[in-house]
Amino acid sequence: MCGIVGYVGLRDTLGIVVSGLHRLEYRGYDSAGIALCVPGKRQISVVKTPGKISDLETLIAAKLVSDADRTAPIGIGHTRWATHGLPNEANAHPHLSMNGEIAVVHNGIVENYAAIKQRLTQQGYKFSSDTDTEVIAHLIQECYQGDLRSAVATALKKLEGTYGIAVVSSRHPDTLVAARKGSPIAVGICEDETLVASDISAIVNYTKQVIFLDDGDLLTAKAGDVDITSSKNVPVTRPPTFVDWDVGQIEKGGYEHFMLKEIHEQPQAISYAIRGRLLPDEGTTKLSGMQMDPREMARIDRISIAACGTSFYAGMVGKYYFEDFASIPTEIEQAAEFRYRNPIIQRDTCMLAISQSGETADTLAAVREAKRKGSMVLGICNVVGSTIARESGRGVYLHAGPEIGVASTKAFTCQVAVLAMMAIAFGRTRRLSTSDGAEMVKAISRLPDIARRTLEQEDAIRRVAEKYADCEDFFYIGRGYMFPAALEGALKLKEISYIHAEGYHAAELKHGPIALLQKEVPVVATVADIAGKEKTLSNMQECRARSAPVIAIATEGDDSVNAVSEEVIRVPKCPDFLSPVPVVIAEQIFAYHMARLRGCPIDQPRNLAKSVTVE
Ligand code: F6R
């Protein structure tokens, strides 16, 4: 979704802003732009265009020819994912005030923009876009009385909705003002320059010291100097968070796509997710971020999980874990449903919010609703310092490293590993014995190796993809632990290859979808060697009886699938509860090669955004 980057300092402002925009490309966008304040020039220089950052660079080379433009001491940039108005040049950010002296980039949605626009239009303000954002630029001009920060503060009071904004003015070419309400803004702290971004990947190659704004915060940034005030206009002193990412992690490192790189990073990502957290001698796990002693854990009598997309499917696996290992009744709900359904939260309910980005709007709203109802909330996030991680207060980080590809891959397998560790910890405060716990913990310690051995199947999986790359419809089926794996496999395929794919419980196929099966509609059957496998084998027979080709994802050495499948993709054998990990890795590889064979833009699929910060 939309991305913001800003820079104040004496280095190559233009180059730093544009390189920040490149780093934000993965989030998904349809237009982009930059604004630079050149000392002595009243009109801010703005270049924007629909299309890619490379289109923007071509335009910049043609339009910003003067040295003064190129060495401006302050600049902002934006990648836009259209909400109000088409993705065209007029609607791209930055937006200028009518006098051309104030430029604004904005993430979020101004809900009362129509009323503000009408009032400003009656006062003679001219609008040149269909966006909600343009009202912010005009409002700041209206409120300006010589001090940019106060003008922004006054203007923001008139807005309803959500925003992360960065504002510059040609009258203050040393000052960048930024603010946040519902849409993230991070400030990069350096000795003699300051960076601002909606996503730390845009700035992490310049600094690892980052302050995350809270809702209501207003930032005034000068080169090497930041001043933050809270919504109550009280100065905020917040120590910077150290971002433990290195730049190599947000580059492709020789892979053709981030998605492929991240698929291959899974053995390492899982080993980071479990490192220091397994206690085989005690048959349990240690997740300090949960900040719960055994007595508190033993009191929890219900778990409620809220998440979206791939994180939701990981949560489904988690539900089985909490019920199987700890006998805690667990429900899982799409976060969007949770937030509006008035869910029942009892005193000893613990809510788990699962989110790779930690910024998904619906999951965040579910966290806030659960907290309002008095629930304890644990966040399971990947991005350190993200809003869900901070607002949950406690929880477990994945430590999977940055996930840049829009399709979530390593986050899923690490979420599953974290959920298994959590459920074991809860289980040990109940009926789970030391020896059973120890067995499970040892199995988890072998997970990186299971992932590595699954990756060795890539060539074989690619060959299967080559046979089916022209198909337009797929079904994925599974039961038990394989049910969420089937749903996740279908999601991966549809989002990056644009093939229509549906995931179903294997038993549900007969209740309707089977009507669609024919020889052009392959069925991917996930049949790891787990309880219920025999029943899935019968379901595969039923598919073949309708001429649908069956592609089995099955355990090494399991010959029972051979007679009921056209193709068999092999994954290493592992205990039942961990089988979603190798099966989903195989599905990721399959989806990747299907998309590649069809020439799809794998890292930036159409219409998709990496983190969905609007409802
Ligand atoms: C699918 C995908 C999305 C996300 C979903 C939740 O590959 O990436 O379905 O899983 O938008 O995102 P997070 O986990 O960041 O809350």
XYZ file of C-alpha atoms and ligand atoms in Angstrom:
631
model
C 0.000 0.000 0.000
C 1.042 3.651 0.010
C 4.559 4.452 1.171
C 6.226 7.602 2.480
C 9.862 8.598 2.604
C 11.396 11.931 3.589
C 14.884 13.334 4.104
C 16.408 16.455 5.719
C 20.160 16.860 5.488
C 23.108 17.814 3.379
C 23.553 14.690 1.319
C 21.993 13.794 -2.029
C 18.337 14.388 -1.024
C 16.935 13.403 -4.403
C 18.964 10.184 -4.576
C 18.052 9.214 -1.005
C 14.331 9.850 -1.515
C 14.247 7.935 -4.812
C 16.216 5.021 -3.380
C 13.763 4.960 -0.456
C 10.889 4.774 -2.949
C 12.573 1.810 -4.629
C 12.707 0.067 -1.264
C 8.977 0.688 -0.838
C 8.087 -0.764 -4.237
C 7.407 -4.180 -2.759
C 4.405 -2.827 -0.875
C 2.402 -2.484 -4.083
C 1.612 0.887 -5.733
C 0.318 2.389 -8.931
C 1.895 5.861 -9.043
C 4.695 7.754 -7.371
C 6.122 11.214 -6.866
C 8.618 13.430 -5.092
C 8.768 17.017 -3.854
C 11.931 19.031 -3.171
C 12.277 22.409 -1.438
C 14.981 24.454 -3.047
C 16.184 27.410 -0.921
C 15.220 30.719 -2.497
C 12.472 29.143 -4.635
C 8.879 29.753 -3.486
C 7.376 26.995 -5.650
C 8.181 23.509 -4.466
C 9.517 21.295 -7.269
C 7.205 18.322 -7.735
C 7.543 15.410 -10.147
C 4.934 12.642 -10.195
C 3.591 10.035 -12.531
C 1.448 6.937 -12.777
C 3.456 3.750 -13.200
C 6.705 2.581 -11.720
C 9.580 4.320 -9.923
C 11.635 3.794 -13.087
C 9.047 5.971 -14.939
C 9.418 8.569 -12.209
C 13.213 8.517 -12.587
C 12.924 9.122 -16.334
C 10.665 12.091 -15.670
C 12.966 13.438 -12.948
C 15.910 13.282 -15.360
C 13.909 15.299 -17.889
C 12.357 17.818 -15.488
C 14.821 18.442 -12.665
C 17.798 19.645 -14.595
C 19.133 22.365 -12.311
C 21.803 21.580 -9.702
C 19.751 23.470 -7.112
C 16.877 21.009 -7.547
C 19.143 18.041 -7.299
C 20.890 19.265 -4.135
C 17.800 20.463 -2.257
C 18.256 20.058 1.516
C 14.848 18.537 2.057
C 12.549 16.255 0.122
C 9.624 13.868 0.402
C 8.460 11.011 -1.788
C 5.447 8.729 -2.035
C 4.215 5.541 -3.628
C 0.429 5.571 -4.024
C -2.033 2.685 -3.991
C -5.197 4.297 -5.290
C -8.191 4.669 -2.975
C -9.793 8.016 -3.950
C -9.404 8.650 -7.676
C -7.689 6.889 -10.549
C -3.962 6.180 -10.535
C -2.973 9.157 -12.717
C -0.527 12.042 -12.447
C -2.990 14.481 -10.873
C -3.913 12.052 -8.107
C -0.353 10.924 -7.376
C 1.292 12.435 -4.282
C 2.861 14.817 -3.235
C -0.031 17.274 -3.281
C 0.634 20.998 -3.205
C -1.206 23.779 -1.435
C -2.790 26.284 -3.789
C 0.130 28.709 -3.378
C 2.599 25.913 -4.254
C 4.532 26.436 -1.016
C 3.443 23.397 0.960
C 3.717 19.761 -0.163
C 2.084 16.800 1.547
C 2.366 13.034 1.220
C -0.255 10.977 3.002
C -1.087 7.365 3.805
C -4.554 6.579 5.118
C -8.001 7.943 4.401
C -9.488 11.343 5.277
C -13.095 10.428 5.916
C -14.518 13.973 6.049
C -12.612 15.209 3.009
C -15.753 15.916 0.957
C -17.115 18.412 3.509
C -13.698 20.100 3.866
C -13.288 20.254 0.105
C -16.685 21.882 -0.303
C -15.898 24.530 2.317
C -12.468 25.290 0.896
C -13.831 25.435 -2.650
C -16.401 28.024 -1.541
C -13.494 30.038 -0.141
C -11.801 30.004 -3.529
C -9.327 27.128 -3.106
C -8.772 25.296 -6.401
C -8.397 21.525 -6.368
C -6.449 19.710 -9.014
C -7.024 16.078 -7.983
C -9.804 13.706 -6.893
C -7.918 12.676 -3.767
C -8.784 13.065 -0.120
C -5.154 14.078 0.524
C -5.250 17.368 -1.346
C -7.514 18.868 1.332
C -4.659 18.466 3.837
C -2.327 20.655 1.762
C -4.951 23.390 1.396
C -5.937 23.182 5.058
C -2.304 23.653 6.117
C -2.069 26.705 3.870
C -5.269 28.051 5.450
C -3.886 27.520 8.977
C -0.372 28.831 8.236
C 0.665 31.918 10.219
C 4.437 31.705 9.970
C 4.994 28.405 11.799
C 4.736 25.156 9.816
C 4.417 22.889 12.827
C 1.481 24.830 14.318
C -0.202 25.020 10.909
C 0.006 21.228 10.551
C -1.205 20.703 14.138
C -4.224 22.977 13.604
C -5.052 21.426 10.228
C -4.907 17.898 11.616
C -7.477 18.745 14.266
C -10.003 19.238 11.464
C -9.443 15.795 9.937
C -11.414 12.631 10.607
C -9.996 9.294 9.531
C -6.467 7.988 9.453
C -3.169 9.434 8.405
C 0.551 9.130 8.329
C 1.799 12.328 6.715
C 4.998 14.144 5.872
C 4.888 17.861 5.072
C 7.467 20.313 3.746
C 7.236 24.028 3.009
C 9.436 26.214 0.835
C 9.334 28.831 3.585
C 11.064 26.345 5.935
C 13.565 24.468 3.771
C 15.223 22.962 6.863
C 12.117 21.482 8.507
C 10.031 18.412 7.826
C 6.843 17.896 9.802
C 5.283 14.453 10.113
C 2.349 13.052 12.053
C 0.587 9.801 12.642
C -2.918 8.641 13.411
C -3.575 5.052 12.422
C -0.902 4.820 9.731
C 2.733 4.206 10.690
C 5.586 6.702 10.590
C 9.126 5.881 11.674
C 11.941 8.391 12.146
C 15.520 7.405 11.374
C 17.996 9.045 13.724
C 21.434 10.012 12.357
C 24.077 12.457 13.476
C 23.515 15.219 10.934
C 20.522 14.153 8.910
C 17.034 12.810 9.615
C 14.929 10.366 7.662
C 11.243 9.665 7.861
C 9.380 6.694 6.390
C 6.191 4.740 6.691
C 8.201 1.519 6.533
C 11.692 1.072 7.926
C 12.911 -0.772 4.824
C 13.062 2.645 3.122
C 15.643 3.958 5.578
C 17.359 0.995 7.183
C 20.406 1.319 4.938
C 21.068 4.792 6.423
C 20.385 4.135 10.081
C 19.338 1.359 12.417
C 18.229 3.734 15.187
C 14.540 4.322 14.686
C 11.775 5.990 16.681
C 8.220 4.882 15.885
C 5.597 7.607 16.217
C 2.518 6.765 18.283
C -0.974 7.806 17.266
C -1.363 11.521 17.851
C 2.379 12.268 17.747
C 3.640 15.250 15.783
C 7.251 15.308 14.642
C 9.367 18.286 13.684
C 12.563 17.058 12.022
C 15.640 19.056 11.121
C 18.990 17.669 9.998
C 20.141 15.491 12.919
C 17.486 16.838 15.266
C 13.989 15.591 16.099
C 11.276 16.999 18.295
C 8.163 14.946 19.020
C 5.046 16.041 20.856
C 2.088 13.874 21.821
C -1.569 14.498 21.002
C -1.761 16.465 24.270
C 1.055 18.689 23.018
C 3.449 17.293 25.621
C 7.099 16.716 24.542
C 7.807 13.025 24.034
C 11.161 11.459 24.833
C 11.269 7.960 23.451
C 14.519 6.019 23.120
C 15.219 4.779 19.583
C 14.621 1.111 18.794
C 17.574 -0.713 17.264
C 16.466 -2.363 14.011
C 18.306 -5.599 13.678
C 18.119 -5.836 9.864
C 20.989 -5.652 7.506
C 20.625 -4.196 4.054
C 21.391 -7.529 2.366
C 18.139 -8.860 3.803
C 16.123 -6.361 1.805
C 17.947 -7.089 -1.444
C 17.430 -10.003 -3.782
C 20.858 -11.516 -3.178
C 21.111 -13.119 -6.625
C 17.563 -14.525 -6.690
C 15.237 -13.564 -9.515
C 12.490 -12.570 -7.082
C 12.162 -11.711 -3.405
C 9.550 -14.430 -3.115
C 11.988 -17.103 -4.252
C 14.685 -15.733 -1.964
C 12.304 -15.788 0.983
C 11.132 -19.318 0.176
C 14.776 -20.384 0.284
C 15.457 -18.461 3.473
C 13.011 -20.618 5.427
C 15.491 -23.037 7.016
C 17.380 -20.070 8.424
C 14.287 -18.037 9.270
C 12.806 -20.960 11.230
C 16.094 -21.486 13.039
C 16.016 -17.797 14.095
C 12.376 -18.153 15.172
C 13.145 -21.095 17.473
C 16.651 -20.116 18.604
C 17.011 -20.006 22.392
C 13.344 -20.848 22.851
C 13.427 -24.660 23.132
C 14.074 -26.338 26.493
C 14.295 -30.059 25.640
C 15.360 -31.106 29.147
C 12.257 -29.582 30.661
C 10.066 -30.640 27.738
C 8.896 -27.094 27.178
C 9.681 -23.767 25.531
C 10.629 -20.319 26.774
C 9.040 -17.320 25.088
C 10.023 -14.405 27.282
C 8.019 -11.874 25.272
C 4.795 -13.494 26.524
C 5.687 -12.247 30.007
C 3.492 -14.913 31.592
C 4.409 -17.148 34.505
C 2.994 -20.689 34.626
C 0.293 -19.660 37.086
C -0.985 -16.992 34.741
C -0.834 -19.399 31.802
C -2.738 -22.049 33.712
C -5.555 -19.555 34.345
C -6.227 -18.948 30.639
C -9.321 -20.946 29.762
C -9.999 -19.711 26.249
C -7.928 -18.487 23.340
C -9.245 -16.263 20.620
C -7.139 -15.760 17.496
C -7.582 -12.863 15.066
C -5.618 -12.512 11.827
C -5.999 -12.026 8.079
C -4.908 -13.922 4.962
C -1.907 -16.179 5.333
C -1.577 -15.249 9.009
C -5.160 -16.454 9.454
C -4.267 -19.858 7.997
C -1.269 -20.094 10.326
C -3.716 -19.256 13.108
C -5.925 -22.182 12.054
C -2.949 -24.482 12.565
C -2.450 -22.752 15.929
C -6.054 -23.514 16.937
C -5.369 -27.224 16.471
C -2.188 -26.872 18.562
C -3.863 -25.146 21.508
C -6.683 -27.662 21.535
C -4.443 -30.718 20.951
C -1.529 -29.863 23.258
C -3.160 -27.731 25.919
C -6.887 -28.601 25.739
C -7.722 -24.897 25.670
C -10.873 -24.161 23.665
C -9.642 -21.932 20.857
C -11.516 -19.991 18.274
C -10.169 -18.197 15.280
C -11.791 -15.449 13.356
C -10.930 -13.197 10.464
C -9.868 -9.988 12.168
C -12.364 -7.933 10.154
C -15.195 -10.065 11.519
C -13.850 -10.030 15.068
C -13.779 -6.259 15.254
C -17.396 -5.700 14.219
C -19.101 -8.779 15.621
C -19.045 -7.774 19.273
C -17.146 -10.917 20.288
C -17.510 -12.452 23.722
C -14.333 -11.915 25.718
C -14.349 -13.546 29.131
C -12.057 -12.694 31.988
C -9.553 -15.442 31.298
C -9.553 -15.201 27.529
C -6.227 -14.568 25.849
C -6.301 -13.019 22.405
C -3.581 -13.810 19.879
C -3.131 -11.276 17.101
C -1.069 -12.751 14.279
C 0.394 -10.375 11.717
C 3.619 -10.475 9.758
C 3.672 -6.723 9.157
C 2.105 -5.791 12.480
C 0.235 -3.050 10.624
C -2.825 -4.780 9.136
C -5.732 -2.412 9.856
C -8.323 -5.070 10.689
C -5.995 -7.032 12.965
C -4.984 -3.846 14.737
C -8.629 -2.887 15.231
C -9.303 -6.385 16.613
C -6.448 -5.907 19.106
C -7.925 -2.609 20.243
C -11.419 -4.093 20.564
C -10.091 -7.037 22.604
C -8.173 -4.660 24.884
C -11.262 -2.495 25.350
C -13.075 -5.606 26.485
C -10.354 -6.295 29.036
C -8.667 -9.203 27.257
C -5.008 -9.992 27.540
C -3.517 -9.667 24.032
C -0.384 -11.352 22.730
C 0.983 -10.187 19.380
C 2.730 -12.603 17.037
C 4.476 -10.236 14.639
C 7.527 -10.201 12.455
C 8.217 -6.496 12.127
C 9.876 -5.236 15.285
C 8.302 -2.061 16.664
C 5.211 -2.440 14.448
C 1.956 -1.041 15.749
C 0.373 -4.378 16.664
C 3.557 -5.467 18.431
C 3.649 -2.244 20.424
C -0.042 -2.045 21.216
C -0.249 -5.693 22.243
C 2.431 -4.893 24.773
C 3.494 -8.499 24.973
C 3.920 -11.290 22.491
C 6.429 -13.157 20.414
C 8.449 -11.895 17.488
C 9.074 -14.253 14.570
C 12.622 -12.982 13.907
C 12.149 -14.218 10.327
C 13.899 -11.162 8.873
C 12.197 -8.730 6.513
C 9.583 -10.235 4.206
C 9.557 -8.161 1.037
C 7.714 -10.367 -1.503
C 4.012 -9.510 -1.405
C 3.118 -13.185 -1.082
C 3.821 -14.209 2.474
C 6.084 -17.265 2.694
C 8.626 -17.453 5.487
C 6.265 -15.635 7.829
C 3.795 -18.555 7.587
C 6.291 -21.255 8.515
C 7.731 -19.155 11.335
C 4.242 -18.342 12.633
C 3.493 -22.069 12.720
C 6.752 -22.715 14.608
C 5.967 -19.938 17.117
C 2.392 -21.146 17.631
C 3.639 -24.686 18.257
C 6.117 -23.379 20.852
C 3.400 -21.298 22.533
C 0.958 -24.199 22.654
C 3.617 -26.463 24.183
C 4.313 -23.854 26.870
C 0.563 -23.664 27.649
C 0.261 -27.451 27.441
C 2.985 -27.935 30.028
C 0.939 -25.950 32.543
C -1.779 -28.582 31.966
C -1.736 -32.241 30.908
C 1.228 -32.282 28.528
C 3.933 -34.461 30.108
C 7.655 -33.714 30.229
C 8.404 -36.622 27.898
C 5.733 -35.689 25.329
C 6.804 -32.059 25.524
C 10.442 -33.095 25.055
C 9.547 -35.156 21.960
C 7.720 -32.208 20.446
C 10.476 -29.747 21.247
C 13.039 -32.072 19.637
C 10.845 -32.333 16.555
C 10.667 -28.535 16.338
C 14.466 -28.337 16.564
C 14.600 -30.461 13.376
C 12.239 -28.149 11.491
C 14.988 -26.113 9.737
C 16.331 -29.364 8.328
C 12.838 -30.454 7.216
C 12.491 -27.106 5.425
C 15.910 -27.502 3.807
C 15.070 -30.994 2.532
C 11.753 -29.769 1.141
C 13.583 -27.094 -0.850
C 15.637 -29.865 -2.499
C 12.416 -30.861 -4.284
C 12.298 -27.599 -6.228
C 13.289 -29.088 -9.605
C 10.744 -31.877 -9.300
C 8.040 -29.392 -8.306
C 8.929 -27.109 -11.211
C 8.514 -30.033 -13.618
C 4.989 -30.615 -12.303
C 4.248 -26.887 -12.691
C 5.396 -27.048 -16.321
C 2.676 -29.626 -17.057
C -0.161 -27.625 -15.508
C 0.827 -23.991 -16.131
C -1.986 -23.501 -18.671
C -4.814 -24.575 -16.373
C -7.170 -21.804 -15.265
C -8.842 -23.454 -12.259
C -7.466 -25.461 -9.355
C -8.816 -27.002 -6.193
C -6.724 -27.692 -3.107
C -7.987 -30.194 -0.561
C -6.852 -31.481 2.813
C -8.118 -32.479 6.244
C -6.871 -32.041 9.801
C -3.530 -30.239 9.806
C -3.659 -30.362 6.019
C -6.869 -28.327 5.827
C -5.227 -24.938 6.560
C -2.335 -26.061 4.354
C -4.800 -26.561 1.471
C -6.313 -23.109 2.024
C -2.871 -21.508 2.097
C -1.794 -23.381 -1.067
C -4.824 -22.064 -2.959
C -4.185 -18.516 -1.719
C -0.538 -18.637 -2.835
C -1.471 -19.869 -6.299
C -4.250 -17.369 -6.951
C -2.458 -14.294 -5.674
C 0.693 -14.590 -7.736
C -0.321 -16.598 -10.820
C -3.890 -15.215 -11.160
C -5.152 -18.767 -11.565
C -8.525 -19.299 -9.945
C -7.835 -21.620 -7.012
C -10.064 -22.700 -4.147
C -9.105 -24.469 -0.969
C -11.582 -26.893 0.566
C -11.745 -29.382 3.342
C -11.393 -32.712 1.525
C -14.757 -33.858 2.879
C -16.525 -30.703 1.725
C -15.780 -31.259 -1.937
C -18.779 -33.545 -2.245
C -21.090 -30.880 -0.858
C -21.023 -28.761 -3.983
C -17.629 -27.974 -5.495
C -17.297 -31.437 -7.017
C -19.753 -30.229 -9.679
C -16.899 -28.148 -11.128
C -14.409 -30.988 -11.512
C -13.407 -32.033 -15.018
C -10.202 -32.878 -16.809
C -9.045 -29.250 -17.078
C -9.426 -28.684 -13.310
C -6.552 -30.222 -11.347
C -6.917 -30.981 -7.655
C -3.908 -30.578 -5.375
C -4.398 -33.072 -2.561
C -2.332 -32.498 0.561
C -1.945 -35.936 2.100
C 0.977 -35.873 4.499
C 1.139 -39.120 6.402
C -1.234 -38.059 9.171
C -4.469 -39.197 10.771
C -7.327 -39.117 8.271
C -5.072 -39.754 5.300
C -7.095 -42.797 4.193
C -10.194 -40.659 3.883
C -8.374 -38.113 1.760
C -7.199 -40.963 -0.484
C -10.867 -41.831 -1.089
C -11.616 -38.192 -1.883
C -8.787 -38.255 -4.425
C -10.408 -41.295 -6.051
C -13.641 -39.340 -6.290
C -11.831 -36.499 -8.063
C -10.242 -38.848 -10.558
C -13.584 -40.456 -11.219
C -14.652 -36.989 -12.482
C -11.539 -36.894 -14.743
C -9.824 -34.218 -12.637
C -6.055 -34.760 -12.556
C -4.819 -35.153 -8.980
C -1.485 -33.718 -7.830
C -0.631 -35.217 -4.461
C 1.693 -33.586 -1.973
C 2.727 -36.605 0.036
C 5.380 -37.844 2.409
C 8.557 -39.481 1.121
C 8.125 -43.246 0.917
C 4.314 -43.151 1.141
C 3.272 -45.281 -1.826
C -0.414 -45.269 -0.970
C -0.908 -42.104 -3.040
C 0.618 -43.474 -6.242
C -2.482 -45.232 -7.532
C -4.762 -42.234 -6.964
C -2.645 -39.394 -8.364
C -1.324 -38.229 -11.707
C 1.611 -36.530 -9.998
C 3.242 -36.856 -6.609
C 5.276 -34.078 -5.001
C 7.337 -35.490 -2.145
C 8.002 -33.811 1.189
C 10.087 -35.114 4.097
C 8.330 -37.089 6.798
C 7.859 -35.314 10.091
C 5.490 -35.526 13.070
C 1.836 -34.786 12.202
C 1.734 -31.416 13.870
C 4.659 -30.043 11.876
C 3.508 -31.348 8.500
C 1.988 -27.978 7.426
C 5.540 -26.631 7.203
C 6.966 -28.885 4.436
C 3.611 -29.102 2.645
C 3.184 -25.336 2.500
C 6.801 -24.860 1.385
C 6.097 -27.268 -1.505
C 2.941 -25.275 -2.336
C 4.898 -22.019 -2.284
C 7.429 -23.430 -4.745
C 4.634 -24.746 -6.968
C 2.819 -21.381 -6.979
C 6.072 -19.548 -7.654
C 6.916 -21.649 -10.706
C 3.357 -21.542 -12.039
C 3.457 -17.729 -11.841
C 6.919 -17.579 -13.386
C 5.914 -19.823 -16.280
C 2.925 -17.564 -16.907
C 5.116 -14.438 -16.886
C 3.415 -12.849 -13.861
C 5.045 -10.002 -11.861
C 5.680 -12.244 -8.878
C 6.886 -9.749 -6.295
C 4.220 -7.179 -7.083
C 1.035 -8.963 -8.084
C -1.689 -6.742 -9.501
C -4.008 -5.010 -7.006
C -2.151 -6.404 -4.001
C -0.297 -4.586 -1.257
C 2.169 -5.978 1.232
C 0.474 -4.567 4.259
C -3.196 -3.745 4.161
C -3.509 -0.627 6.268
C -7.066 0.256 5.244
C -10.243 -1.693 6.010
C -0.840 -13.571 1.358
C -0.601 -12.380 2.147
C -1.737 -11.749 2.857
C -1.321 -11.416 4.296
C -2.438 -10.617 4.992
C -2.115 -10.355 6.437
O 0.333 -14.052 0.810
O 0.501 -11.910 2.226
O -2.866 -12.555 2.840
O -1.049 -12.606 4.967
O -2.631 -9.405 4.327
O -0.939 -9.624 6.565
P -0.178 -9.528 7.939
O 0.312 -10.880 8.285
O 0.934 -8.567 7.691
O -1.172 -9.027 8.939
